[in-house]
Amino acid sequence: MEEPPLNTGLQVIIPQLVYESVDTESDKVVHPNIVDALLESDGPPREKSIERLTGEAVAVVLGGTHSISTVLSIATFHLLRDTERLDRLRRELRSVVRDETALPRWSTLEQLPYLNAIIQEALRLMHGVASRITLVAPDEDLVYVATDDSSHVIPRSSSIGMSSYMIHNDSKLYPDPTAFLPERWLDENGTRDRELDKYMMSFSKGPRQCVGMQ
């Protein structure tokens, strides 16, 4: 199977840019990027290898362009098909956009419940990294307790993982999972309901979750 053109292109272009950053003296950098920041950090030399710098740059490009464009495409597609939800979003945005030449701050947009519900629903349908990200507990058996209180022992050194696609399409968590329903992220008063946040896997979970979450 051939690699996707985007991935192939990144493997060629980004290492070249990394080498350019490494070869450029710090006092001549006009617009510092993530590679420059890592090179100027106090991290050990192993954290500044070409492989590490290239990996970080690829992650930023994919997370900062491909993922965001996919989420925006999903939200735009569904809103253009649903004038009622689109009008509701417009009304909410007009409540904080008094002047088109002075857009609201991000801290203001974070307080808009319907806008954030739309973002959450688009993220759910985008899935993030849909393949399983595995973890291993090498020194102990794990005990999984199900919702019916039954328990299952997972032997040590087992590779454990779960797919965001399966979770985001679980009808027990998200009724009518293939539908675009921003209201599922709101309570009966129309304010943001955080109950489903625990099942949102688009950014993965834990200390190594995607930095794009912020």
Coordinates of C-alpha atoms in Angstrom, one line a residue:
M1 CA 0.0 0.0 0.0
E2 CA 1.4 3.4 -1.0
E3 CA 1.8 6.0 1.7
P4 CA -0.6 9.0 1.6
P5 CA 0.9 12.0 -0.4
L6 CA 0.7 14.2 2.6
N7 CA 2.8 11.9 4.8
T8 CA 5.3 11.3 1.9
G9 CA 5.7 15.0 1.4
L10 CA 6.2 15.8 5.0
Q11 CA 9.0 13.1 5.2
V12 CA 10.8 15.0 2.5
I13 CA 10.2 18.6 3.3
I14 CA 10.3 18.8 7.1
P15 CA 13.8 17.2 7.6
Q16 CA 15.1 19.8 5.2
L17 CA 13.6 22.6 7.2
V18 CA 14.9 21.0 10.4
Y19 CA 18.5 20.9 9.0
E20 CA 18.1 24.6 8.1
S21 CA 17.1 25.5 11.6
V22 CA 20.0 23.5 13.1
D23 CA 22.4 25.3 10.8
T24 CA 21.1 28.8 11.5
E25 CA 22.7 30.7 14.3
S26 CA 20.2 31.6 17.0
D27 CA 20.7 35.3 16.8
K28 CA 19.8 35.3 13.1
V29 CA 16.4 33.6 13.6
V30 CA 13.7 36.1 12.7
H31 CA 10.6 34.1 13.4
P32 CA 11.4 31.2 15.8
N33 CA 9.5 28.0 15.3
I34 CA 9.1 24.8 17.5
V35 CA 12.5 23.5 16.2
D36 CA 14.2 26.7 17.3
A37 CA 12.6 26.5 20.7
L38 CA 13.7 23.0 21.3
L39 CA 17.3 23.8 20.1
E40 CA 17.4 26.7 22.5
S41 CA 15.9 24.8 25.4
D42 CA 17.8 23.3 28.4
G43 CA 17.0 19.8 27.3
P44 CA 19.7 17.1 27.0
P45 CA 21.3 16.5 23.6
R46 CA 19.3 13.4 23.0
E47 CA 16.2 15.5 22.9
K48 CA 17.6 17.6 20.1
S49 CA 18.4 14.9 17.6
I50 CA 17.2 15.3 14.0
E51 CA 14.8 12.4 14.5
R52 CA 13.2 14.0 17.6
L53 CA 13.0 17.5 16.0
T54 CA 11.5 16.1 12.8
G55 CA 8.9 14.1 14.8
E56 CA 7.9 17.2 16.7
A57 CA 7.6 19.3 13.6
V58 CA 5.5 16.6 11.8
A59 CA 3.2 16.4 14.8
V60 CA 2.7 20.2 14.8
V61 CA 2.0 20.3 11.1
L62 CA -0.5 17.5 11.2
G63 CA -2.2 18.6 14.4
G64 CA -2.2 22.2 13.4
T65 CA -3.5 21.9 9.9
H66 CA -4.9 18.5 8.9
S67 CA -6.9 17.8 12.1
I68 CA -8.2 21.4 12.4
S69 CA -9.3 21.5 8.7
T70 CA -11.1 18.2 9.1
V71 CA -13.0 19.4 12.2
L72 CA -14.0 22.6 10.5
S73 CA -15.1 20.7 7.4
I74 CA -17.3 18.4 9.4
A75 CA -18.9 21.3 11.3
T76 CA -19.4 23.4 8.2
F77 CA -20.9 20.5 6.2
H78 CA -23.5 19.7 8.9
L79 CA -24.4 23.3 9.7
L80 CA -25.0 24.1 6.0
R81 CA -27.4 21.2 5.9
D82 CA -29.2 22.4 9.0
T83 CA -30.4 26.0 8.8
E84 CA -32.0 25.8 12.3
R85 CA -28.8 24.9 14.0
L86 CA -26.8 27.4 11.9
D87 CA -29.2 30.2 12.8
R88 CA -28.9 29.3 16.5
L89 CA -25.1 29.5 16.2
R90 CA -25.3 32.9 14.4
R91 CA -27.6 34.3 17.1
E92 CA -25.1 33.2 19.8
L93 CA -22.2 34.7 18.0
R94 CA -24.0 38.0 17.4
S95 CA -24.4 38.3 21.1
V96 CA -20.7 38.8 21.5
V97 CA -19.7 40.3 18.1
R98 CA -20.7 43.9 18.4
D99 CA -18.3 45.2 15.8
E100 CA -17.0 43.1 12.9
T101 CA -13.7 44.9 13.0
A102 CA -13.2 44.0 16.6
L103 CA -13.6 40.2 17.0
P104 CA -14.1 38.8 20.6
R105 CA -11.2 37.3 22.5
W106 CA -10.8 33.5 22.7
S107 CA -11.7 33.7 26.4
T108 CA -15.1 35.1 25.4
L109 CA -15.7 32.5 22.8
E110 CA -15.0 29.8 25.3
Q111 CA -18.0 30.9 27.3
L112 CA -20.4 30.3 24.4
P113 CA -22.2 27.0 25.1
Y114 CA -23.6 26.3 21.6
L115 CA -20.4 27.1 19.8
N116 CA -18.5 24.8 22.1
A117 CA -21.1 22.1 21.7
I118 CA -20.7 22.3 17.9
I119 CA -16.9 22.0 18.3
Q120 CA -17.2 19.0 20.6
E121 CA -19.6 17.2 18.2
A122 CA -17.3 17.9 15.2
L123 CA -14.4 16.5 17.2
R124 CA -16.4 13.4 18.1
L125 CA -17.2 12.7 14.5
M126 CA -13.6 13.4 13.5
H127 CA -12.3 10.8 16.0
G128 CA -8.7 12.1 16.1
V129 CA -6.3 9.2 15.8
A130 CA -8.8 6.3 15.2
S131 CA -6.2 3.5 15.5
R132 CA -5.6 2.0 18.9
I133 CA -2.9 3.5 21.1
T134 CA -1.6 0.7 23.3
L135 CA -0.2 0.6 26.8
V136 CA 1.5 -2.2 28.7
A137 CA 1.7 -2.9 32.5
P138 CA 4.8 -5.1 32.6
D139 CA 5.0 -5.8 36.3
E140 CA 1.4 -6.4 37.5
D141 CA -1.9 -7.9 36.5
L142 CA -4.7 -5.4 36.0
V143 CA -8.3 -5.9 37.1
Y144 CA -11.0 -4.4 34.9
V145 CA -14.4 -3.9 36.6
A146 CA -17.3 -3.6 34.1
T147 CA -20.4 -1.5 34.6
D148 CA -22.3 -4.7 35.8
D149 CA -19.6 -5.1 38.6
S150 CA -18.1 -8.1 36.9
S151 CA -14.3 -8.2 36.9
H152 CA -11.8 -9.4 34.4
V153 CA -8.1 -10.0 35.0
I154 CA -5.7 -8.7 32.4
P155 CA -2.4 -10.5 32.6
R156 CA 0.8 -8.4 33.0
S157 CA 2.6 -7.5 29.9
S158 CA -0.6 -7.6 27.9
S159 CA -0.9 -4.9 25.2
I160 CA -4.0 -2.9 26.0
G161 CA -5.6 -0.3 23.7
M162 CA -8.9 1.1 22.6
S163 CA -10.1 2.9 19.5
S164 CA -11.7 6.4 19.6
Y165 CA -13.9 5.3 16.7
M166 CA -15.5 2.6 18.7
I167 CA -16.1 4.8 21.7
H168 CA -17.4 7.7 19.8
N169 CA -19.9 5.4 18.0
D170 CA -21.1 3.6 21.1
S171 CA -24.9 4.2 21.1
K172 CA -24.9 3.6 24.9
L173 CA -22.8 6.7 25.3
Y174 CA -23.9 8.7 22.3
P175 CA -27.5 7.8 21.2
D176 CA -27.8 8.0 17.4
P177 CA -24.0 8.2 17.2
T178 CA -23.7 8.9 13.4
A179 CA -26.0 12.0 13.7
F180 CA -24.6 15.5 14.2
L181 CA -26.3 16.5 17.5
P182 CA -24.5 19.4 19.3
E183 CA -27.3 19.4 21.8
R184 CA -26.0 16.2 23.4
W185 CA -23.3 18.4 24.9
L186 CA -25.8 20.7 26.6
D187 CA -28.0 20.3 29.6
E188 CA -31.8 21.0 29.6
N189 CA -31.0 24.7 30.3
G190 CA -28.8 25.0 27.2
T191 CA -25.6 25.4 29.2
R192 CA -22.5 23.2 28.7
D193 CA -22.9 19.7 30.1
R194 CA -19.5 18.1 31.0
E195 CA -20.8 14.6 31.6
L196 CA -19.8 13.3 28.2
D197 CA -16.3 14.8 28.3
K198 CA -14.9 11.7 30.0
Y199 CA -15.7 9.7 26.9
M200 CA -14.2 12.1 24.4
M201 CA -11.1 10.5 22.9
S202 CA -10.2 12.8 20.0
F203 CA -7.2 14.0 21.9
S204 CA -6.5 10.6 23.6
K205 CA -6.2 10.6 27.4
G206 CA -3.5 10.8 30.1
P207 CA -0.2 12.6 30.3
R208 CA 0.6 12.0 26.6
Q209 CA -2.6 13.3 25.2
C210 CA -2.4 15.5 22.1
V211 CA -1.0 19.0 22.8
G212 CA -3.4 20.3 20.2
M213 CA -6.1 20.1 23.0
Q214 CA -4.8 23.5 24.2

